Short mmCIF file of C-alpha atoms and ligand atoms in Angstrom, two decimals:
data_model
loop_
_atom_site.label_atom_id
_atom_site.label_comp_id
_atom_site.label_asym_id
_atom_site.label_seq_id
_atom_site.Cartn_x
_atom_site.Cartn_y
_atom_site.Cartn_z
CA UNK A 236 -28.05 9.60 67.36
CA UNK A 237 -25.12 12.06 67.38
CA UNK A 238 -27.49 15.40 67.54
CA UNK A 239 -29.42 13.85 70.74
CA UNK A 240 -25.90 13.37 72.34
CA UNK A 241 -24.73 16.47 71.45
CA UNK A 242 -27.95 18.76 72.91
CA UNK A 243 -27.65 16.32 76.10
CA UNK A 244 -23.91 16.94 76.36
CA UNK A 245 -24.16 20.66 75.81
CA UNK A 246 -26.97 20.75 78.34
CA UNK A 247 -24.78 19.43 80.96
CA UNK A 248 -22.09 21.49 79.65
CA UNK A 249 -24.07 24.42 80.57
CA UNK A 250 -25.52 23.06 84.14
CA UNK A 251 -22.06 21.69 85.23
CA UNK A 252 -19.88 24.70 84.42
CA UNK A 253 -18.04 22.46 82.23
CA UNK A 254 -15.49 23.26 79.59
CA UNK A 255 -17.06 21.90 76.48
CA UNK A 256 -14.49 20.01 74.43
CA UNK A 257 -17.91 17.96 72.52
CA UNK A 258 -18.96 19.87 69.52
CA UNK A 259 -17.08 20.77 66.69
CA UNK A 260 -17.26 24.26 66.33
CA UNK A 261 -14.45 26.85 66.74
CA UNK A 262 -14.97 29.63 70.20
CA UNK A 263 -13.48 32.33 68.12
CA UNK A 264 -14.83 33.52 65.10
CA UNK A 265 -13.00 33.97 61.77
CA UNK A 266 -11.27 36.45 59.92
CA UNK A 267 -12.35 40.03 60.81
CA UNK A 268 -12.11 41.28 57.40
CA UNK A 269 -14.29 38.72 56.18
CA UNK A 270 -17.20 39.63 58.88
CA UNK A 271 -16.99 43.07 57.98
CA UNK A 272 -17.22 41.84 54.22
CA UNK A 273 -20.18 39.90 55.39
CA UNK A 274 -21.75 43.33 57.40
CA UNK A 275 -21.09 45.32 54.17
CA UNK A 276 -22.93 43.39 51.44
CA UNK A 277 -25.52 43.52 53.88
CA UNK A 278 -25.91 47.31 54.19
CA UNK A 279 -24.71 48.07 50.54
CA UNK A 280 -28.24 45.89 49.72
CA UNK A 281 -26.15 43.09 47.91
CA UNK A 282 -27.41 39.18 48.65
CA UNK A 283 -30.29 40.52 50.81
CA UNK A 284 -32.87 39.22 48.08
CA UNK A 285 -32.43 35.48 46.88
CA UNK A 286 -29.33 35.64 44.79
CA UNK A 287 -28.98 33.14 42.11
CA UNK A 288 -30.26 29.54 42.24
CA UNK A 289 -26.24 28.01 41.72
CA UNK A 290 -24.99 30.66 43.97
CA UNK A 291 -23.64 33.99 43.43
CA UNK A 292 -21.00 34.41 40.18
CA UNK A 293 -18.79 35.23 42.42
CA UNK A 294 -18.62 33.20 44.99
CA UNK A 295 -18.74 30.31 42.30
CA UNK A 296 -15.56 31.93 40.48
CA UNK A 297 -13.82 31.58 43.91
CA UNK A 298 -14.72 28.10 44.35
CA UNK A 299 -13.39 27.34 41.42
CA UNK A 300 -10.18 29.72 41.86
CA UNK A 301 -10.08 27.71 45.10
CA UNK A 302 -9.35 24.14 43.79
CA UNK A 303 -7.31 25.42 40.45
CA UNK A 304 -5.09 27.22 43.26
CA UNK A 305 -5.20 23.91 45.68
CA UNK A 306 -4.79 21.19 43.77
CA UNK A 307 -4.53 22.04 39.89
CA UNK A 308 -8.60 21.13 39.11
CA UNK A 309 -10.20 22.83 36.06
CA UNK A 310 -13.95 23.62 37.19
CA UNK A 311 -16.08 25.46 35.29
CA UNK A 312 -18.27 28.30 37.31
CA UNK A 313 -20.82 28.33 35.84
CA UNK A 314 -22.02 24.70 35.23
CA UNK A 315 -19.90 23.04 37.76
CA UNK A 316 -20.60 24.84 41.37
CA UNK A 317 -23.56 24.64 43.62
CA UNK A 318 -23.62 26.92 46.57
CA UNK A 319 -25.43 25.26 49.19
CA UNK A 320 -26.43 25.84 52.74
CA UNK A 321 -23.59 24.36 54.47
CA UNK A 322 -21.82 20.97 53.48
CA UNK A 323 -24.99 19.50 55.34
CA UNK A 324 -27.29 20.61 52.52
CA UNK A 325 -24.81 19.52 49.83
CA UNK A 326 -24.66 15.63 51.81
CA UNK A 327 -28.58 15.68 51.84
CA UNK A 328 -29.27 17.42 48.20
CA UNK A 329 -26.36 14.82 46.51
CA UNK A 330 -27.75 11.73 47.99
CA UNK A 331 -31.68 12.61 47.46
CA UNK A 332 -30.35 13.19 44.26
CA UNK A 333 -28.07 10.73 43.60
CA UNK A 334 -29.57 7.56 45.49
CA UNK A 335 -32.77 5.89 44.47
CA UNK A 336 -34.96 3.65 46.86
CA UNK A 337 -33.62 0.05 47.18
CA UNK A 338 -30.01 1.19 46.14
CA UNK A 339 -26.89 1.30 48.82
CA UNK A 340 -24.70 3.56 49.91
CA UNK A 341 -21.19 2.55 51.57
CA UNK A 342 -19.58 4.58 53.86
CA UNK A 343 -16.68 4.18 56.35
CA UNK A 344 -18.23 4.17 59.51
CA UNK A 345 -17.91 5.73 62.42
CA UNK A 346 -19.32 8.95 60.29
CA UNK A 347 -20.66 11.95 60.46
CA UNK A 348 -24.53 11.64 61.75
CA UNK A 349 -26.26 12.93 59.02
CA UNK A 350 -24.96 10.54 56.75
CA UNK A 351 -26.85 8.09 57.93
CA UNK A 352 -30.51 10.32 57.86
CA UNK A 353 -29.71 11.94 54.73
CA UNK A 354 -29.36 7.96 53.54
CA UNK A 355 -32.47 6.96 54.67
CA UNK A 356 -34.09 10.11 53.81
CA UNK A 357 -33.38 8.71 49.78
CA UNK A 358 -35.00 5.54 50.65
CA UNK A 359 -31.36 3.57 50.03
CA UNK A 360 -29.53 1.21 52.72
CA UNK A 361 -26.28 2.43 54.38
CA UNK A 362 -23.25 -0.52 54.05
CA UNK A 363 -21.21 0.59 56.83
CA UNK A 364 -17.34 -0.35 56.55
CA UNK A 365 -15.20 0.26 59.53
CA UNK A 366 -12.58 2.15 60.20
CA UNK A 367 -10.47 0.39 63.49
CA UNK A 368 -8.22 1.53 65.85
CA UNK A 369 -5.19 2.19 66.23
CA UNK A 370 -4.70 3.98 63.24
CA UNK A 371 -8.17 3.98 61.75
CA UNK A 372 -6.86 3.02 58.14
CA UNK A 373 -8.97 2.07 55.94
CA UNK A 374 -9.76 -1.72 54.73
CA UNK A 375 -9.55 -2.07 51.31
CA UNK A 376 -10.54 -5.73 50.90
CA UNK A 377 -13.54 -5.15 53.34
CA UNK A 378 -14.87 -2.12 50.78
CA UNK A 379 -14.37 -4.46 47.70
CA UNK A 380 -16.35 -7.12 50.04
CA UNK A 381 -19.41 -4.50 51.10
CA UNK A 382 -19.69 -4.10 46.94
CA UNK A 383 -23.08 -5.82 46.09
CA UNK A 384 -25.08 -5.23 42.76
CA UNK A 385 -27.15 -2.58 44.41
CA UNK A 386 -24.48 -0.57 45.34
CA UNK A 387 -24.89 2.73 43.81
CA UNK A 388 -22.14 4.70 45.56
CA UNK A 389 -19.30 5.26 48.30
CA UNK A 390 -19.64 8.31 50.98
CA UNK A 391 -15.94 9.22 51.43
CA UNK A 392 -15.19 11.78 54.40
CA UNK A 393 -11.32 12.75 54.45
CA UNK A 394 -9.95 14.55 56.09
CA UNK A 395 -12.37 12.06 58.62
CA UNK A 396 -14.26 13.06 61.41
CA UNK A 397 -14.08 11.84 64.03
CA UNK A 398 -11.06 9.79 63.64
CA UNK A 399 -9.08 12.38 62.08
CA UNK A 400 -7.54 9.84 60.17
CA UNK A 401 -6.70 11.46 56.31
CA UNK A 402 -6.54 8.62 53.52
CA UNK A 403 -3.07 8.42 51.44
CA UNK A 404 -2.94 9.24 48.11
CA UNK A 405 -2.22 5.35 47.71
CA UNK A 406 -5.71 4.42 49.65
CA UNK A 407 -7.48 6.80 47.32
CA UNK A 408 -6.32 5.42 44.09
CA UNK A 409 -7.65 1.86 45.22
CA UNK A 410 -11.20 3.55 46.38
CA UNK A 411 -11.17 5.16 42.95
CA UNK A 412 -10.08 1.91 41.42
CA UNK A 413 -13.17 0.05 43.13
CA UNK A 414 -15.37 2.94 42.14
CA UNK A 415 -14.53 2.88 38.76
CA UNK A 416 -14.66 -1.27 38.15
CA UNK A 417 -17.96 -1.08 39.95
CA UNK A 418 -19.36 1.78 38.04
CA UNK A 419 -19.72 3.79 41.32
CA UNK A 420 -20.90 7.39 42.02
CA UNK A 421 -18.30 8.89 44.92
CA UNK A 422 -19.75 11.38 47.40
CA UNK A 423 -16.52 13.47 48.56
CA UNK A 424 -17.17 15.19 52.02
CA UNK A 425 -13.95 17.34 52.16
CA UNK A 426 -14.88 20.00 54.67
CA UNK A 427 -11.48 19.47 56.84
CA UNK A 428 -9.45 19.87 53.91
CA UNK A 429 -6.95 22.53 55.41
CA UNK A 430 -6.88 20.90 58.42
CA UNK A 431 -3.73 17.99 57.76
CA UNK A 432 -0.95 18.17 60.23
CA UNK A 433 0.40 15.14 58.47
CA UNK A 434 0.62 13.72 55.36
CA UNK A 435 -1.29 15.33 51.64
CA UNK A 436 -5.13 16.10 51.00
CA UNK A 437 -6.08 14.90 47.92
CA UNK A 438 -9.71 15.11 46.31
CA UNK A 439 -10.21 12.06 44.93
CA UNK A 440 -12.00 13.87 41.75
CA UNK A 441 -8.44 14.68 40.53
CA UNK A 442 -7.96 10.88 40.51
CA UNK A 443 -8.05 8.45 36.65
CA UNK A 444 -11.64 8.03 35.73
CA UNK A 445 -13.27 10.22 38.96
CA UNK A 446 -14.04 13.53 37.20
CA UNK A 447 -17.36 12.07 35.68
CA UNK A 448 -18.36 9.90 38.88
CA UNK A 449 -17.46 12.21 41.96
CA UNK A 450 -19.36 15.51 44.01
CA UNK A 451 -16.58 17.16 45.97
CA UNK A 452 -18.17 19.13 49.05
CA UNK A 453 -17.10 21.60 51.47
CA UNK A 454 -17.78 24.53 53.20
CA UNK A 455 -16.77 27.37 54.50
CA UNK A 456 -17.45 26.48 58.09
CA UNK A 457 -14.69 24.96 59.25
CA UNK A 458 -11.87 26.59 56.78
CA UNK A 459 -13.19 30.34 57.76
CA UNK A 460 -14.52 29.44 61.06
CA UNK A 461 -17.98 30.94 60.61
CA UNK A 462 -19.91 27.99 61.11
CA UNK A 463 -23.32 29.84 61.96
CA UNK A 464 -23.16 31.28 58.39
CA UNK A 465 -23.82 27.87 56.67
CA UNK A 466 -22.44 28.04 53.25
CA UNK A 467 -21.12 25.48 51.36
CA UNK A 468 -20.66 24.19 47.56
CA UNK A 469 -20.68 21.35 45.43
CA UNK A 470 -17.96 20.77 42.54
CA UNK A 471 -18.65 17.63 39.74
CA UNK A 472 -19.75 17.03 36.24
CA UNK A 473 -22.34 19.63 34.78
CA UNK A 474 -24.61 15.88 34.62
CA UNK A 475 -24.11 15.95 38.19
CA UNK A 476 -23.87 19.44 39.73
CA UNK A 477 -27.37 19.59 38.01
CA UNK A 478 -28.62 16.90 39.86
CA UNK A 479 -27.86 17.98 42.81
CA UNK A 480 -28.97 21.64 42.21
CA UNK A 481 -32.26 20.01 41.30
CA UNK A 482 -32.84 18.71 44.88
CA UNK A 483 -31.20 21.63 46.58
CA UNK A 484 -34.11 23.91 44.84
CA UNK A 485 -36.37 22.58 46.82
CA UNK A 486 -34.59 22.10 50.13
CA UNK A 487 -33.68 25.85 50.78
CA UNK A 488 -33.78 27.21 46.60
CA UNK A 489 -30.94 29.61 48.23
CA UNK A 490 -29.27 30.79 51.05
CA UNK A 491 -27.38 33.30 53.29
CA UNK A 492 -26.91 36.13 50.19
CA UNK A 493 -24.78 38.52 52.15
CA UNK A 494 -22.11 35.48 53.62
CA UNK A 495 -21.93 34.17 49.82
CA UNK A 496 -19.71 37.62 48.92
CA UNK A 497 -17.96 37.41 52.11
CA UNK A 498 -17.15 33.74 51.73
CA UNK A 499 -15.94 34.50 47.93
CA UNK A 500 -13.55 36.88 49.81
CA UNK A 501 -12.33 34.07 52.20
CA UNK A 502 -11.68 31.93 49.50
CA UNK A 503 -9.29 34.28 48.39
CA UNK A 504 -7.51 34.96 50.64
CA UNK A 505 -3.15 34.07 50.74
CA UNK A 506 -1.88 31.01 51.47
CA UNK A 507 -0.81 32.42 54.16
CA UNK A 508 -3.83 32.08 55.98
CA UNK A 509 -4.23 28.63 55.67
CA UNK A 510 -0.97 28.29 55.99
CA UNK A 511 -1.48 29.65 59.85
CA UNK A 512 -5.29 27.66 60.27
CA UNK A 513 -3.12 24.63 60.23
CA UNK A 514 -0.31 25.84 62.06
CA UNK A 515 -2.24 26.61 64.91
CA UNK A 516 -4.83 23.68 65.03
CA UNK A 517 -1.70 21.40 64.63
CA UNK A 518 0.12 23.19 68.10
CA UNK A 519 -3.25 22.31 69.43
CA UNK A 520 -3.86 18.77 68.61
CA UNK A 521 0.09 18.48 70.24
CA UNK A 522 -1.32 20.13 73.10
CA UNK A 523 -4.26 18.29 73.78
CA UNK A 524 -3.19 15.16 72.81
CA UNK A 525 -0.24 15.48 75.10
CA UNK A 526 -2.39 16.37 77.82
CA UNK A 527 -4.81 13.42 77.02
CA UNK A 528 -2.29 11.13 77.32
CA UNK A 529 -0.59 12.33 80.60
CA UNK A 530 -4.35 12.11 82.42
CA UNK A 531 -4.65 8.79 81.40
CA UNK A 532 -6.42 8.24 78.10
CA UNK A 533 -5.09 5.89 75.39
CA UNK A 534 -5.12 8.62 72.25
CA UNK A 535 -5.69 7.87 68.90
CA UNK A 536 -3.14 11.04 67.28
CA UNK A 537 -5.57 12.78 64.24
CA UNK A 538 -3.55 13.39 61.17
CA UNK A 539 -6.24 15.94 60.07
CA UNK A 540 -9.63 17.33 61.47
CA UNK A 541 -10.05 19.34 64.89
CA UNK A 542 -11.09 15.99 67.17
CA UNK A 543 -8.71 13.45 68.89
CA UNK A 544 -10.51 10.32 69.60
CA UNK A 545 -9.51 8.67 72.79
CA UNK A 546 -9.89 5.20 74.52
CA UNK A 547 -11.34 4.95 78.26
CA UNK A 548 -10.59 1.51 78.59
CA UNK A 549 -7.04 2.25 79.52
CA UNK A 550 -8.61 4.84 82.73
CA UNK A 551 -10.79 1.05 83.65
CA UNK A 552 -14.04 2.22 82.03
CA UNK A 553 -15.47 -0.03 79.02
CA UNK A 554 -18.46 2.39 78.02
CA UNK A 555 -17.47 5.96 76.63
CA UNK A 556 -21.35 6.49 76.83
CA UNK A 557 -21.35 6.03 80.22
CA UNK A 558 -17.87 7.67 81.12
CA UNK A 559 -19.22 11.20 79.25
CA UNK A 560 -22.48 11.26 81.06
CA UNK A 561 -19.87 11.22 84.41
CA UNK A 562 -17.53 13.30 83.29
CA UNK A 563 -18.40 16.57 83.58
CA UNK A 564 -19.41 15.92 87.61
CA UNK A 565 -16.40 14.50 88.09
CA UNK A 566 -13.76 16.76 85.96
CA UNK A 567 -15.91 19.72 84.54
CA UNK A 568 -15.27 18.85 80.79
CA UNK A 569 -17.58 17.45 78.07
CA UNK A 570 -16.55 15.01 75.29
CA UNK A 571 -18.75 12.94 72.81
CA UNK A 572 -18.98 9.31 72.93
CA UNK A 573 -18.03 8.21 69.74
CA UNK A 574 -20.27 5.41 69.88
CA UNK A 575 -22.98 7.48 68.34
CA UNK A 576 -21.28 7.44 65.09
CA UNK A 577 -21.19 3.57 64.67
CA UNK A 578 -23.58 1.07 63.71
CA UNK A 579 -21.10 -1.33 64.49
CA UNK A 580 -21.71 0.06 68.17
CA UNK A 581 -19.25 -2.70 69.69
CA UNK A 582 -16.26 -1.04 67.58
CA UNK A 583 -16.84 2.24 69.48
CA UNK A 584 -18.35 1.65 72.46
CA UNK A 585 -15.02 2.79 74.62
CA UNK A 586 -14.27 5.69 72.70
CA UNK A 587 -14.23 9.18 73.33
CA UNK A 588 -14.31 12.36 71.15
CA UNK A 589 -12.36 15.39 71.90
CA UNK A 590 -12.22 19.08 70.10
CA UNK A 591 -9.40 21.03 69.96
CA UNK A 592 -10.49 24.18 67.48
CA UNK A 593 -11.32 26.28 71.03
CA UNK A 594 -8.61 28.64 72.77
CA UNK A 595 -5.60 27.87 74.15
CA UNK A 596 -5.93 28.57 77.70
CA UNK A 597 -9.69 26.70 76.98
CA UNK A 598 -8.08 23.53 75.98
CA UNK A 599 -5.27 24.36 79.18
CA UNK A 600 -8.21 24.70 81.51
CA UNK A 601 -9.75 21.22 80.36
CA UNK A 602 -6.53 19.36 80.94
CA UNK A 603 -5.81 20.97 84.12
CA UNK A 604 -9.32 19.62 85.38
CA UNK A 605 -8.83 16.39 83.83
CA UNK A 606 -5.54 15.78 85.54
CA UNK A 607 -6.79 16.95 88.87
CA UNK A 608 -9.96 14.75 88.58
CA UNK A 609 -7.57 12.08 88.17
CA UNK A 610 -5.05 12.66 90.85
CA UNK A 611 -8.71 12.90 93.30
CA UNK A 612 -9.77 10.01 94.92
CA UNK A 613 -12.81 9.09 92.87
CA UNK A 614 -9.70 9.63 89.98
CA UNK A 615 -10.73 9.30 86.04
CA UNK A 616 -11.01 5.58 86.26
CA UNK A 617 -13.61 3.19 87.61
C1 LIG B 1122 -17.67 15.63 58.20
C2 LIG B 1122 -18.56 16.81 58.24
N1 LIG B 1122 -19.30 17.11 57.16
C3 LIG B 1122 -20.13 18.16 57.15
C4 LIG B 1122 -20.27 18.98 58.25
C5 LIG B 1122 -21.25 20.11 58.21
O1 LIG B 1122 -20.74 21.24 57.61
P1 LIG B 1122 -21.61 22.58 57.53
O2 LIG B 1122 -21.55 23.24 58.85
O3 LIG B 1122 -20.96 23.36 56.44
O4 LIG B 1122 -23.02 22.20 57.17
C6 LIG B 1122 -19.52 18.71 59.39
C7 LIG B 1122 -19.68 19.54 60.60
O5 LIG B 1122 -19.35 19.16 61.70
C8 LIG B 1122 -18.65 17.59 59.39
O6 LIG B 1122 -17.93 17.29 60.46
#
């Protein structure tokens, strides 16, 4: 599914000369600072032998420093963070760990493609619930409806990729209602957490009843922009966190030493700088959406997240598989069809993935080739 699309995308990225709007990952790196803090663990000898199974202390202390600074949570360093490689370990090592064969798993779709492997890599059955257009909200009664006796627990991705839609504190409250009538384990994917241009992100942990029932992820990926670095972290219940860490010894046992004291340095620094990550991701989703708009596409305005998702049916096309696989011949841009995040494929067939974390005059250069592709005489639509 979505990694196929995304080689065979970049691929034609590459042989078109296209300007790759497809993948999610930032064309400038992160903080200088914190790459030098990186280089110099590295040649002072510290994290270049496996560090600790849970992560380094310190990294751990910032995680923790992290969501007592955020959003008022009491976690305990030593018995209550994981560091894991990436949030993509954390979503594997939490539902090996947490899911057993025969059990199912409900998550909004469209998601995030590993969900579904990592899923079926535990033996259990994904229940997908869909999030619709135009605002992607979530349904409430259709959750409580997806609810069987096997259900063991719900995969919960705000801020959501690729919608970009960010649940209300409201929405929450009635997941963690569900969760908690239904005795239900919550898997938290919260990697886009300082990335809301409207509206609040809450973890739902902090929530009545979620503290014992809920593994928080994220990483430092998106929030530093260092996604080649791969580190990430698990927060829950000791009972939990332990669980997890039990799997993730025998994924990777650890990973990247050096970036785990350079990422414990990210996570402190002011809120200033995440002040200015959202500042500047939220010009850009203006920007692009604006631009989206003007060349045609029907666009679906992220409150969170670095991807817009459009419609093509509005430029005549009914298949966004079939419109990206054109594109880049016709405009010289690449964009995901978002279809490869459903398994309700006829609820995304016409829709179309953006990015937006790449540089301004990047994002500038993909709009000005959209809109002359579409004032040509093939034009955008069919
Ligand atoms: C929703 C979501 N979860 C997890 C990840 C993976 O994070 P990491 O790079 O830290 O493994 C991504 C990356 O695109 C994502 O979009």
């Amino acid at each position: 599914m979505g990694t196929t699309i995304f080689a065979e995308m970049s691929a034609l990225a590459t042989t078109t000369g296209s300007v790759n709007l497809g993948q999610g990952f930032p064309d400038t790196d992160g903080p200088r600072e914190i790459a030098a803090a990186a280089a110099a663990a590295v040649m002072a000898g510290r994290g270049n032998q496996y560090p600790p199974g849970p992560g380094i202390p310190e990294l751990r202390q910032a995680v923790a420093a992290h969501q007592k600074r955020c959003y008022g949570l009491d976690v305990d360093p030593d018995a209550q963070v994981l560091v894991t490689a990436g949030a993509t370990e954390a979503i594997a090592a939490a539902l090996i760990a947490l899911l057993e064969p025969g059990d199912e798993a409900i998550a909004f779709e469209p998601y995030y493609d590993s969900y579904a492997a990592c899923i079926a890599m535990a033996g259990a059955t994904r229940v997908p619930v869909t999030l619709r257009p135009p605002d992607f909200r979530p349904d409430l009664d259709a959750l409580r409806a997806a609810i069987t006796g096997r259900t063991r627990l719900i995969l919960l991705n705000s801020p959501h990729n690729p919608t970009g839609v960010v649940f209300t504190p409201g929405e929450l409250a009635r997941i963690a209602e569900l969760a908690c009538a239904h005795d239900l384990l919550v898997v938290s994917d919260e990697v886009y957490e300082h990335m809301v241009y409207d509206g609040v992100h809450v973890p739902i942990v902090s929530l009545p009843g979620m503290s014992g029932r809920t593994v928080t992820i994220s990483s430092a990926a998106k929030m530093f922009s260092f996604t080649g670095w791969k580190i990430g972290w698990v927060t829950g219940s000791p009972e939990l966190v332990t669980a997890v860490r039990t799997v993730k010894q025998f994924l990777t046992y650890v990973t990247g030493g050096p970036f785990q004291y350079a990422v414990a340095e990210a996570l402190a620094l002011p809120d200033d700088y995440f002040a200015a990550v959202t500042a500047d991701l939220r010009a850009k989703r203006d920007f692009l959406c604006a631009g989206l708009a003007g060349a045609g596409f029907e666009v679906y305005r992220p409150a969170g997240t670095y991807f817009v998702t459009t419609d093509v049916r509005a430029l005549g096309h009914a298949d966004g598989m079939e419109f990206c696989r054109e594109l880049p011949r016709r405009a010289g841009v690449v964009a995901i069809p978002s279809v490869v995040f459903y398994d309700n494929t006829d609820a995304g067939r016409s829709q179309v993935r953006f990015a937006f974390c790449k540089q301004q005059h990047v994002l500038a250069e993909a709009l000005g080739r959209l809109a002359r592709a579409g004032r040509g005489e093939a034009g955008l639509g069919d």
